[in-house]
Short mmCIF file of C-alpha atoms and ligand atoms in Angstrom, two decimals:
data_model
loop_
_atom_site.label_atom_id
_atom_site.label_comp_id
_atom_site.label_asym_id
_atom_site.label_seq_id
_atom_site.Cartn_x
_atom_site.Cartn_y
_atom_site.Cartn_z
CA MET W 28 3.22 6.14 -34.00
CA VAL W 29 3.43 7.61 -30.53
CA VAL W 30 0.24 9.24 -29.33
CA ASN W 31 0.81 11.36 -26.28
CA SER W 32 0.38 14.76 -24.70
CA PHE W 33 3.78 14.80 -23.05
CA GLN W 34 5.94 16.89 -25.33
CA ASN W 35 8.43 19.06 -23.41
CA THR W 36 9.96 16.28 -21.48
CA VAL W 37 13.07 15.89 -19.46
CA ILE W 38 12.09 12.28 -18.76
CA GLN W 39 12.18 10.29 -21.99
CA LYS W 40 13.15 6.89 -20.63
CA VAL W 41 12.33 5.25 -17.29
CA LEU W 42 13.90 2.25 -15.57
CA ILE W 43 11.31 0.24 -13.64
CA ALA W 44 12.97 -1.11 -10.48
CA ASN W 45 10.26 -3.62 -9.66
CA ARG W 46 8.39 -6.70 -10.86
CA GLY W 47 4.90 -8.16 -11.12
CA GLU W 48 1.72 -6.17 -11.52
CA ILE W 49 3.19 -2.81 -10.45
CA ALA W 50 5.98 -3.06 -13.04
CA LEU W 51 3.32 -3.69 -15.68
CA ARG W 52 1.24 -0.79 -14.35
CA ILE W 53 4.24 1.54 -14.75
CA VAL W 54 4.98 0.26 -18.29
CA ARG W 55 1.37 1.08 -19.22
CA ALA W 56 1.53 4.64 -17.83
CA CYS W 57 4.86 5.31 -19.59
CA ARG W 58 3.52 3.99 -22.89
CA GLU W 59 0.57 6.39 -22.79
CA LEU W 60 2.96 9.28 -22.04
CA GLY W 61 5.24 8.28 -24.94
CA ILE W 62 8.10 7.44 -22.54
CA LYS W 63 10.45 4.51 -23.26
CA THR W 64 10.78 1.82 -20.58
CA LEU W 65 13.65 -0.32 -19.37
CA ALA W 66 12.66 -3.35 -17.29
CA VAL W 67 15.10 -4.98 -14.90
CA TYR W 68 14.43 -8.56 -13.87
CA SER W 69 15.72 -11.48 -11.87
CA GLU W 70 16.53 -14.90 -13.33
CA ALA W 71 13.15 -16.10 -12.00
CA ASP W 72 11.23 -13.41 -13.92
CA ALA W 73 12.52 -13.85 -17.49
CA GLN W 74 9.02 -14.93 -18.64
CA SER W 75 7.26 -12.13 -16.77
CA LEU W 76 4.89 -9.78 -18.63
CA HIS W 77 6.68 -6.62 -17.53
CA VAL W 78 9.83 -7.92 -19.24
CA GLN W 79 7.96 -8.77 -22.41
CA LEU W 80 6.01 -5.49 -22.60
CA ALA W 81 8.83 -3.06 -21.76
CA ASP W 82 10.87 -1.59 -24.63
CA GLU W 83 14.10 -3.03 -23.22
CA ALA W 84 15.04 -5.40 -20.42
CA ILE W 85 18.20 -6.22 -18.46
CA CYS W 86 18.68 -9.20 -16.15
CA ILE W 87 20.19 -7.98 -12.86
CA GLY W 88 20.73 -11.17 -10.88
CA GLY W 89 19.49 -14.28 -9.16
CA PRO W 90 15.92 -15.08 -8.11
CA LYS W 91 16.08 -13.79 -4.53
CA GLY W 92 15.15 -10.14 -4.00
CA ALA W 93 18.45 -9.63 -2.17
CA ASP W 94 20.30 -10.69 -5.34
CA SER W 95 18.26 -8.58 -7.79
CA TYR W 96 15.46 -6.10 -6.99
CA LEU W 97 17.19 -5.01 -3.78
CA ARG W 98 20.61 -4.54 -5.43
CA ALA W 99 20.86 -0.74 -5.73
CA ASP W 100 24.33 -1.03 -7.31
CA ARG W 101 23.12 -3.27 -10.13
CA ILE W 102 20.01 -1.21 -10.75
CA ILE W 103 22.03 2.01 -11.02
CA ALA W 104 24.49 0.22 -13.35
CA ALA W 105 21.54 -0.86 -15.53
CA ALA W 106 20.27 2.72 -15.48
CA GLU W 107 23.66 4.00 -16.70
CA ILE W 108 23.91 1.33 -19.42
CA GLY W 109 20.33 1.98 -20.53
CA ASN W 110 20.82 5.76 -20.41
CA VAL W 111 17.55 6.35 -18.57
CA ASP W 112 16.44 9.73 -17.20
CA ALA W 113 14.51 8.39 -14.22
CA ILE W 114 13.82 5.35 -12.04
CA HIS W 115 10.36 4.34 -10.82
CA PRO W 116 10.76 2.16 -7.70
CA GLY W 117 7.13 0.91 -7.44
CA TYR W 118 6.29 -0.37 -3.92
CA GLY W 119 8.33 -2.60 -1.61
CA PHE W 120 11.98 -3.37 -2.52
CA LEU W 121 13.91 -0.04 -2.74
CA SER W 122 10.87 2.26 -2.85
CA GLU W 123 11.36 3.66 0.69
CA ASN W 124 15.14 3.38 0.81
CA ALA W 125 16.44 6.93 1.42
CA LYS W 126 20.00 5.89 0.51
CA PHE W 127 18.87 4.58 -2.89
CA ALA W 128 16.90 7.77 -3.60
CA ALA W 129 20.01 9.81 -2.66
CA GLN W 130 22.19 7.66 -4.94
CA CYS W 131 19.81 8.31 -7.84
CA GLU W 132 19.89 12.04 -7.08
CA ALA W 133 23.72 11.95 -6.97
CA CYS W 134 23.88 10.13 -10.33
CA ASN W 135 21.58 12.71 -11.92
CA ILE W 136 18.82 10.14 -12.37
CA LYS W 137 15.40 11.34 -11.25
CA PHE W 138 13.92 9.17 -8.50
CA ILE W 139 10.17 9.07 -9.19
CA GLY W 140 9.18 9.66 -5.61
CA PRO W 141 9.94 12.07 -2.79
CA LYS W 142 13.32 13.60 -1.95
CA SER W 143 15.61 11.28 0.05
CA LYS W 144 15.37 13.66 3.03
CA SER W 145 11.57 13.19 3.23
CA ILE W 146 11.91 9.38 3.02
CA GLU W 147 14.46 9.46 5.83
CA MET W 148 12.34 11.70 8.05
CA MET W 149 9.15 9.66 7.63
CA GLY W 150 11.07 6.35 7.81
CA ASP W 151 11.73 7.04 11.49
CA LYS W 152 8.18 6.61 12.78
CA SER W 153 8.90 8.56 15.96
CA VAL W 154 10.44 11.52 14.08
CA ALA W 155 7.45 11.36 11.72
CA LYS W 156 5.03 11.76 14.65
CA ASP W 157 7.00 14.69 16.09
CA THR W 158 7.14 16.36 12.69
CA VAL W 159 3.41 16.21 12.00
CA ARG W 160 2.50 17.10 15.60
CA LYS W 161 4.34 20.40 15.13
CA ALA W 162 1.99 21.01 12.19
CA LYS W 163 -1.01 20.55 14.54
CA VAL W 164 -1.91 17.08 13.28
CA ILE W 165 -3.41 14.88 16.01
CA THR W 166 -1.23 11.86 16.89
CA VAL W 167 -1.89 8.96 19.27
CA PRO W 168 -1.06 9.91 22.90
CA GLY W 169 2.24 8.32 23.97
CA SER W 170 5.96 8.87 24.42
CA ASP W 171 7.67 11.93 22.96
CA GLY W 172 10.33 10.11 20.99
CA PRO W 173 12.04 6.78 21.71
CA LEU W 174 11.89 5.16 25.19
CA SER W 175 15.10 5.04 27.29
CA ASN W 176 14.07 2.11 29.53
CA GLU W 177 11.13 0.11 30.92
CA ASN W 178 10.64 2.50 33.85
CA GLU W 179 10.06 5.40 31.51
CA ALA W 180 7.61 3.21 29.54
CA ILE W 181 5.70 2.36 32.74
CA LYS W 182 5.57 6.01 33.84
CA ILE W 183 4.02 7.06 30.51
CA ALA W 184 1.64 4.06 30.39
CA ARG W 185 0.30 4.91 33.88
CA ARG W 186 -0.28 8.49 32.78
CA ILE W 187 -2.11 7.70 29.51
CA GLY W 188 -3.74 4.46 30.75
CA TYR W 189 -3.51 0.85 29.59
CA PRO W 190 -3.60 -0.89 27.16
CA VAL W 191 -0.54 0.48 25.35
CA ILE W 192 1.35 -0.58 22.25
CA ILE W 193 5.13 -0.57 21.72
CA LYS W 194 6.31 0.08 18.17
CA ALA W 195 9.75 0.09 16.52
CA VAL W 196 10.84 3.52 15.21
CA ALA W 197 12.25 1.71 12.14
CA GLY W 198 9.12 -0.45 11.83
CA GLY W 199 5.86 0.39 10.12
CA GLY W 200 3.17 -1.68 8.50
CA GLY W 201 2.53 -3.59 11.71
CA ARG W 202 5.90 -5.30 12.07
CA GLY W 203 7.41 -5.55 15.54
CA MET W 204 4.47 -4.25 17.55
CA ARG W 205 3.71 -5.47 21.11
CA ILE W 206 0.62 -4.78 23.21
CA ALA W 207 0.72 -4.51 27.04
CA HIS W 208 -2.18 -4.39 29.53
CA ASN W 209 -0.28 -3.75 32.79
CA ASP W 210 3.09 -2.76 34.33
CA VAL W 211 4.36 -6.36 34.52
CA SER W 212 3.62 -7.25 30.90
CA LEU W 213 4.90 -3.84 29.72
CA ALA W 214 8.31 -4.36 31.35
CA LYS W 215 8.56 -7.72 29.61
CA GLU W 216 7.19 -6.59 26.22
CA PHE W 217 9.48 -3.54 26.21
CA ASN W 218 12.52 -5.84 26.14
CA VAL W 219 10.96 -8.31 23.67
CA ALA W 220 10.10 -5.44 21.32
CA LYS W 221 13.60 -3.93 21.61
CA ASN W 222 15.27 -7.28 20.80
CA GLU W 223 12.91 -7.94 17.89
CA ALA W 224 13.44 -4.46 16.47
CA GLU W 225 17.22 -4.81 16.75
CA LYS W 226 17.09 -8.15 14.91
CA ALA W 227 14.57 -7.13 12.25
CA PHE W 228 15.72 -3.56 11.50
CA GLY W 229 19.20 -3.25 13.04
CA ASN W 230 17.70 -0.50 15.19
CA GLY W 231 16.38 -1.31 18.67
CA SER W 232 14.66 2.05 19.29
CA VAL W 233 11.02 1.71 20.33
CA TYR W 234 8.26 4.16 21.26
CA LEU W 235 4.96 3.85 23.06
CA GLU W 236 1.35 4.71 22.21
CA LYS W 237 -2.06 4.30 23.75
CA TYR W 238 -3.56 1.16 22.17
CA ILE W 239 -6.67 2.09 20.19
CA GLU W 240 -9.08 -0.86 20.27
CA LYS W 241 -10.79 -2.05 17.08
CA PRO W 242 -9.90 1.01 15.03
CA ARG W 243 -10.53 1.58 11.37
CA HIS W 244 -7.42 1.99 9.23
CA ILE W 245 -8.07 4.97 6.97
CA GLU W 246 -5.37 6.52 4.80
CA PHE W 247 -5.34 9.69 2.67
CA GLN W 248 -3.75 9.88 -0.77
CA ILE W 249 -1.55 12.93 -1.26
CA LEU W 250 -0.09 14.49 -4.40
CA ALA W 251 2.49 17.27 -4.05
CA ASP W 252 4.35 18.97 -6.88
CA SER W 253 7.78 20.62 -6.82
CA HIS W 254 6.20 24.11 -6.89
CA GLY W 255 4.70 23.94 -3.41
CA LYS W 256 1.19 22.72 -4.17
CA THR W 257 -0.12 19.82 -2.05
CA ILE W 258 -3.58 18.30 -2.47
CA HIS W 259 -5.38 15.17 -1.23
CA LEU W 260 -7.39 12.69 -3.29
CA GLY W 261 -9.58 11.41 -0.51
CA GLU W 262 -9.20 8.32 1.61
CA ARG W 263 -8.98 4.56 1.35
CA ASP W 264 -10.49 2.36 4.05
CA CYS W 265 -8.05 -0.55 4.55
CA SER W 266 -9.58 -2.05 7.68
CA VAL W 267 -9.96 -5.54 6.20
CA GLN W 268 -6.56 -7.09 6.92
CA ARG W 269 -5.15 -10.42 8.02
CA ARG W 270 -1.84 -10.45 9.92
CA HIS W 271 -1.10 -6.89 8.80
CA GLN W 272 -1.63 -7.84 5.16
CA LYS W 273 -4.42 -5.81 3.60
CA LEU W 274 -6.99 -7.91 1.76
CA ILE W 275 -9.58 -5.34 0.67
CA GLU W 276 -9.42 -1.57 0.24
CA GLU W 277 -12.16 0.85 -0.75
CA SER W 278 -12.83 4.48 -1.42
CA PRO W 279 -14.66 6.38 -0.10
CA SER W 280 -14.70 4.89 3.40
CA PRO W 281 -18.24 3.88 4.40
CA PHE W 282 -17.47 5.32 7.86
CA LEU W 283 -16.40 8.91 7.11
CA THR W 284 -18.87 11.78 6.98
CA PRO W 285 -18.20 14.64 4.51
CA ALA W 286 -17.22 16.86 7.47
CA LEU W 287 -14.73 14.35 8.88
CA ARG W 288 -13.30 13.72 5.39
CA LYS W 289 -12.70 17.44 4.97
CA GLU W 290 -11.02 17.80 8.36
CA MET W 291 -8.82 14.71 7.96
CA GLY W 292 -7.93 15.71 4.39
CA LYS W 293 -6.68 19.09 5.66
CA ALA W 294 -4.69 17.36 8.41
CA ALA W 295 -3.16 14.99 5.82
CA ILE W 296 -2.04 17.95 3.70
CA ARG W 297 -0.46 19.63 6.76
CA ALA W 298 1.38 16.38 7.56
CA ALA W 299 2.77 16.09 4.00
CA GLU W 300 3.78 19.76 3.98
CA ALA W 301 5.57 19.32 7.31
CA ALA W 302 7.73 16.64 5.61
CA GLN W 303 8.34 19.00 2.65
CA TYR W 304 6.84 16.19 0.68
CA GLN W 305 6.89 15.92 -3.12
CA ASN W 306 5.23 13.29 -5.34
CA ALA W 307 2.59 10.70 -4.30
CA GLY W 308 2.36 9.69 -0.64
CA THR W 309 -0.06 8.34 1.93
CA ILE W 310 -0.96 9.57 5.40
CA GLU W 311 -2.22 6.74 7.62
CA PHE W 312 -4.74 7.35 10.38
CA LEU W 313 -6.43 5.17 12.96
CA VAL W 314 -10.07 6.13 13.52
CA ASP W 315 -11.96 4.95 16.60
CA ALA W 316 -15.67 4.15 16.88
CA LYS W 317 -16.46 7.74 17.96
CA GLY W 318 -14.74 9.24 14.91
CA ASN W 319 -11.60 10.40 16.76
CA TYR W 320 -8.71 10.15 14.31
CA TYR W 321 -4.97 9.90 14.93
CA PHE W 322 -2.01 10.09 12.56
CA ILE W 323 0.16 6.96 12.86
CA GLU W 324 2.60 6.99 9.95
CA MET W 325 3.32 8.15 6.41
CA ASN W 326 4.09 5.88 3.45
CA THR W 327 6.49 7.62 1.08
CA ARG W 328 5.68 5.51 -2.00
CA ILE W 329 2.89 4.61 -4.39
CA GLN W 330 0.81 1.92 -2.69
CA VAL W 331 -0.63 -1.39 -3.85
CA GLU W 332 -4.15 -0.02 -3.36
CA HIS W 333 -3.70 3.18 -5.43
CA PRO W 334 -6.23 2.03 -8.11
CA VAL W 335 -9.24 2.55 -5.81
CA THR W 336 -8.32 6.24 -5.60
CA GLU W 337 -7.79 6.35 -9.38
CA GLU W 338 -11.24 4.90 -10.07
CA CYS W 339 -12.93 7.04 -7.41
CA THR W 340 -11.40 10.34 -8.62
CA GLY W 341 -10.58 9.58 -12.28
CA ILE W 342 -6.92 10.61 -11.80
CA ASP W 343 -4.01 8.43 -13.02
CA LEU W 344 -1.63 8.47 -10.05
CA ILE W 345 1.34 6.85 -11.82
CA LYS W 346 1.19 9.45 -14.60
CA GLN W 347 0.99 12.22 -12.01
CA GLN W 348 4.07 10.78 -10.26
CA ILE W 349 6.03 10.94 -13.50
CA LEU W 350 4.79 14.45 -14.37
CA ILE W 351 5.72 15.70 -10.88
CA ALA W 352 9.22 14.15 -11.18
CA ASN W 353 9.45 15.90 -14.54
CA GLY W 354 9.04 19.22 -12.71
CA GLU W 355 5.52 19.99 -13.87
CA LYS W 356 2.81 21.76 -11.90
CA LEU W 357 -0.20 19.75 -10.73
CA PRO W 358 -2.91 20.39 -13.35
CA PHE W 359 -5.67 20.64 -10.73
CA ASP W 360 -6.51 22.36 -7.42
CA GLN W 361 -8.14 20.78 -4.37
CA SER W 362 -11.50 22.20 -5.50
CA ASP W 363 -11.22 20.28 -8.80
CA ILE W 364 -11.01 16.91 -7.04
CA THR W 365 -14.35 15.11 -6.85
CA PHE W 366 -15.23 11.65 -5.61
CA THR W 367 -17.75 10.51 -8.17
CA LYS W 368 -17.40 6.73 -7.94
CA HIS W 369 -17.20 4.07 -5.25
CA ALA W 370 -14.34 1.60 -5.79
CA ILE W 371 -13.45 -1.68 -4.04
CA GLU W 372 -10.22 -3.62 -4.50
CA CYS W 373 -9.77 -7.33 -3.73
CA ARG W 374 -6.18 -8.54 -3.56
CA ILE W 375 -5.80 -11.85 -5.40
CA ASN W 376 -3.04 -13.80 -3.66
CA ALA W 377 -1.58 -17.19 -4.59
CA GLU W 378 -2.41 -18.58 -1.14
CA ASP W 379 -4.46 -21.49 0.15
CA PRO W 380 -7.25 -20.26 2.47
CA ALA W 381 -7.78 -23.89 3.59
CA LYS W 382 -4.16 -24.16 4.78
CA ASN W 383 -3.92 -21.01 6.84
CA PHE W 384 -3.02 -18.98 3.73
CA ALA W 385 0.17 -20.89 2.97
CA PRO W 386 1.80 -19.60 -0.24
CA SER W 387 0.65 -21.54 -3.31
CA PRO W 388 3.24 -20.89 -6.04
CA GLY W 389 3.28 -22.95 -9.24
CA THR W 390 2.05 -22.88 -12.80
CA ILE W 391 -1.32 -21.39 -13.67
CA GLY W 392 -3.12 -23.67 -16.11
CA LEU W 393 -6.11 -21.70 -17.32
CA TYR W 394 -6.31 -17.99 -16.56
CA TYR W 395 -9.45 -16.04 -17.38
CA ALA W 396 -9.87 -12.54 -15.92
CA PRO W 397 -13.27 -10.88 -15.56
CA GLY W 398 -14.25 -7.78 -17.50
CA GLY W 399 -17.28 -5.68 -18.33
CA HIS W 400 -18.66 -2.39 -17.04
CA GLY W 401 -16.87 -1.05 -13.96
CA VAL W 402 -14.28 -3.83 -13.75
CA ARG W 403 -10.49 -3.35 -13.74
CA VAL W 404 -7.90 -6.09 -13.30
CA ASP W 405 -4.27 -5.14 -12.59
CA SER W 406 -2.30 -8.37 -12.95
CA HIS W 407 0.77 -9.81 -14.60
CA ALA W 408 -0.72 -13.32 -14.65
CA TYR W 409 -1.62 -15.27 -17.79
CA SER W 410 -2.38 -18.88 -18.80
CA GLY W 411 0.84 -20.88 -18.47
CA TYR W 412 2.58 -18.33 -16.17
CA THR W 413 4.58 -19.85 -13.33
CA ILE W 414 4.43 -17.94 -10.02
CA PRO W 415 7.93 -18.05 -8.51
CA PRO W 416 8.20 -18.86 -4.79
CA TYR W 417 10.68 -16.04 -4.04
CA TYR W 418 8.41 -13.00 -3.79
CA ASP W 419 5.16 -11.97 -2.14
CA SER W 420 2.10 -13.92 -3.13
CA MET W 421 -0.01 -11.15 -4.67
CA ILE W 422 -0.68 -12.00 -8.31
CA GLY W 423 -3.32 -9.43 -9.10
CA LYS W 424 -5.90 -6.94 -7.97
CA LEU W 425 -9.56 -6.81 -8.92
CA ILE W 426 -10.95 -3.28 -8.73
CA CYS W 427 -14.69 -2.87 -9.23
CA PHE W 428 -16.40 0.51 -9.26
CA GLY W 429 -19.73 2.18 -9.83
CA SER W 430 -21.84 5.12 -8.77
CA THR W 431 -22.72 3.60 -5.37
CA ARG W 432 -21.11 1.25 -2.85
CA LYS W 433 -23.94 -1.25 -3.41
CA ILE W 434 -23.16 -1.40 -7.14
CA ALA W 435 -19.42 -1.78 -6.46
CA LEU W 436 -20.18 -4.67 -4.06
CA GLU W 437 -22.53 -6.48 -6.46
CA ARG W 438 -20.07 -5.96 -9.30
CA SER W 439 -17.20 -7.32 -7.19
CA TYR W 440 -19.17 -10.49 -6.40
CA ARG W 441 -20.10 -10.92 -10.06
CA ALA W 442 -16.52 -10.39 -11.27
CA LEU W 443 -15.07 -12.76 -8.63
CA SER W 444 -17.54 -15.42 -9.81
CA GLU W 445 -16.16 -15.09 -13.36
CA TYR W 446 -12.48 -15.10 -12.38
CA LEU W 447 -10.84 -18.44 -13.23
CA ILE W 448 -7.32 -19.27 -12.07
CA ARG W 449 -6.59 -22.99 -12.36
CA GLY W 450 -3.60 -24.92 -11.01
CA ILE W 451 -2.97 -22.89 -7.86
CA LYS W 452 -5.02 -21.85 -4.83
CA THR W 453 -6.10 -18.21 -4.51
CA THR W 454 -7.97 -15.81 -2.24
CA ILE W 455 -10.84 -15.49 -4.77
CA PRO W 456 -13.27 -17.73 -2.78
CA LEU W 457 -12.50 -15.76 0.42
CA HIS W 458 -13.31 -12.49 -1.31
CA LYS W 459 -16.64 -13.90 -2.55
CA ALA W 460 -17.53 -14.83 1.03
CA ILE W 461 -16.61 -11.34 2.29
CA MET W 462 -18.50 -9.53 -0.49
CA SER W 463 -21.64 -11.42 0.57
CA ASP W 464 -21.08 -11.08 4.34
CA PRO W 465 -23.66 -8.80 6.04
CA THR W 466 -21.12 -7.07 8.35
CA PHE W 467 -18.92 -6.09 5.41
CA MET W 468 -21.93 -5.24 3.21
CA GLU W 469 -23.19 -2.86 5.92
CA GLY W 470 -19.80 -1.08 5.96
CA LYS W 471 -19.14 -2.04 9.58
CA ALA W 472 -15.70 -3.68 9.21
CA THR W 473 -12.96 -2.53 11.59
CA THR W 474 -9.43 -3.96 11.84
CA ALA W 475 -10.94 -6.68 14.08
CA TYR W 476 -13.21 -7.86 11.25
CA MET W 477 -11.16 -10.70 9.71
CA GLU W 478 -10.46 -12.44 13.02
CA ASP W 479 -14.16 -12.37 13.83
CA PHE W 480 -15.03 -13.54 10.29
CA PHE W 481 -12.80 -16.61 10.58
CA ALA W 482 -14.17 -17.43 14.05
CA ARG W 483 -17.78 -17.57 12.83
CA THR W 484 -17.44 -18.78 9.21
CA PRO W 485 -17.09 -22.47 8.25
CA SER W 486 -14.05 -22.88 5.99
CA GLU W 487 -16.12 -24.43 3.14
CA LEU W 488 -17.58 -20.95 2.67
CA PHE W 489 -14.23 -19.38 1.74
CA THR W 490 -12.40 -22.25 0.02
CA GLN W 491 -14.95 -23.23 -2.66
CA GLU W 492 -13.46 -22.57 -6.10
CA ASN W 493 -15.47 -21.37 -9.08
CA THR W 494 -16.72 -24.37 -11.04
CA ARG W 495 -18.49 -22.65 -13.95
CA LEU W 496 -16.90 -23.14 -17.41
C1 MV4 Y 510 -2.02 0.73 16.24
C2 MV4 Y 510 -3.19 0.04 16.61
C3 MV4 Y 510 -3.82 0.42 17.77
N1 MV4 Y 510 -3.33 1.41 18.52
N2 MV4 Y 510 -1.57 1.72 17.02
C4 MV4 Y 510 -0.99 -1.90 12.36
C5 MV4 Y 510 -0.36 -1.46 11.10
C6 MV4 Y 510 0.47 -0.29 11.44
N3 MV4 Y 510 0.51 0.61 10.36
C7 MV4 Y 510 -0.18 0.26 12.66
N4 MV4 Y 510 -1.07 -0.74 13.17
C8 MV4 Y 510 -1.80 -0.54 14.29
N5 MV4 Y 510 -1.37 0.44 15.11
C9 MV4 Y 510 -2.22 2.05 18.12
N6 MV4 Y 510 -1.76 3.06 18.89
C10 MV4 Y 510 -3.66 -0.97 15.76
C11 MV4 Y 510 -2.96 -1.27 14.60
C12 MV4 Y 510 -3.51 -2.31 13.79
C13 MV4 Y 510 -3.52 -3.63 14.24
C14 MV4 Y 510 -2.98 -4.00 15.45
C15 MV4 Y 510 -3.01 -5.31 15.88
C16 MV4 Y 510 -3.61 -6.29 15.06
C17 MV4 Y 510 -4.14 -5.94 13.85
C18 MV4 Y 510 -4.11 -4.62 13.42
C19 MV4 Y 510 -4.64 -4.29 12.19
C20 MV4 Y 510 -4.62 -2.99 11.78
C21 MV4 Y 510 -4.04 -1.99 12.58
#
């Protein structure tokens, strides 16, 4: 029997163009909506849970992403063979590939995400800034568009003041950024950044911004339907990162006041509207110690950390993505959105904290996930599962929530203490150390937090595995 409230559907079958926990998350949302699922998988993922739990599965190629999950041609072929109505791209892989979204549109397959035009616009980080600035959203002072040469960079840097940061227009997520403190280093870093950007993205265009020191990274979740309604679902504080990889995300941010949340939420909606945005998206801001906030970029996909917003607001974001792609109106207004819970997510990576977070793939012996009141685990791991070495090292997310931040923190520590993953190294002991660290507990973490944490914390304190059971 199919139990669902999704009757008048255009979308009856979805291809999931991803792997791991997000593929499983999408299978689960589809099942509750009464939608059939088609998994695609690489040769390394035949034993993966998303393959086993989907209604159908097609192998699309070799283990490497470039031979499977990044092969738009094979995924569209699988979609045709499987006769699906829509493709959910998840995050990473093809999720922010404007060409792939356009190909889906051209093949009459709904891309569960924004229009290709919006992806393209926001994919150029300099165009993105210009676009939102026209909608009166505050951006970081810097160059108007890409830099022509180092002399132009120096002229702008002298005007706005050092330090400055050079970013690739095709970058994002922290890749290819260079910081300069004076004219001499800026001239050098300008050329280094250009070369790096050319190599990494095939696009050497770079732009310049004032460097904001020790900011908080705070992002707003947006939902926009195809009938012109755009709302926000509050923010996620993602300040706890290591080498541009987020480790912990929470909502609400312990730093924002209700007034600042309201103002930034309105700015986030203006930014999304300026991109004619549809579906789920994220507006990223940097916030300095004084509470000045600046738009930096937009992510045109569902994000890893979406569950903290789901647990804080009670709204299923993956279902809303599918309903929006199906042409439906958002079933709520901004005034219906309330933030009744505090939620904290810890990313569980197969990495060895004692070896500078080197990947730790291999076979999981015993796997026991925590549960109980206010605990959610999004993971594709199980006892006997082998983590392949070809993909990113995230094997799960622990999301703990409750009526206050203090409860969410205590619950996170409790759940981490129960979590058993034998046979590989994980970030669980690191998360236990952070959940009991006074600076984090007081809500004072900025993007400088992790570096400071490692400088003052003996490694025994974040490498000790759970020994109970
Ligand atoms: C910045 C910044 C300071 N000033 N931009 C990193 C992720 C990407 N989305 C944007 N990022 C940053 N952009 C300006 N104008 C600081 C970061 C940043 C960061 C920079 C260096 C080392 C660690 C960092 C962690 C989070 C954010």
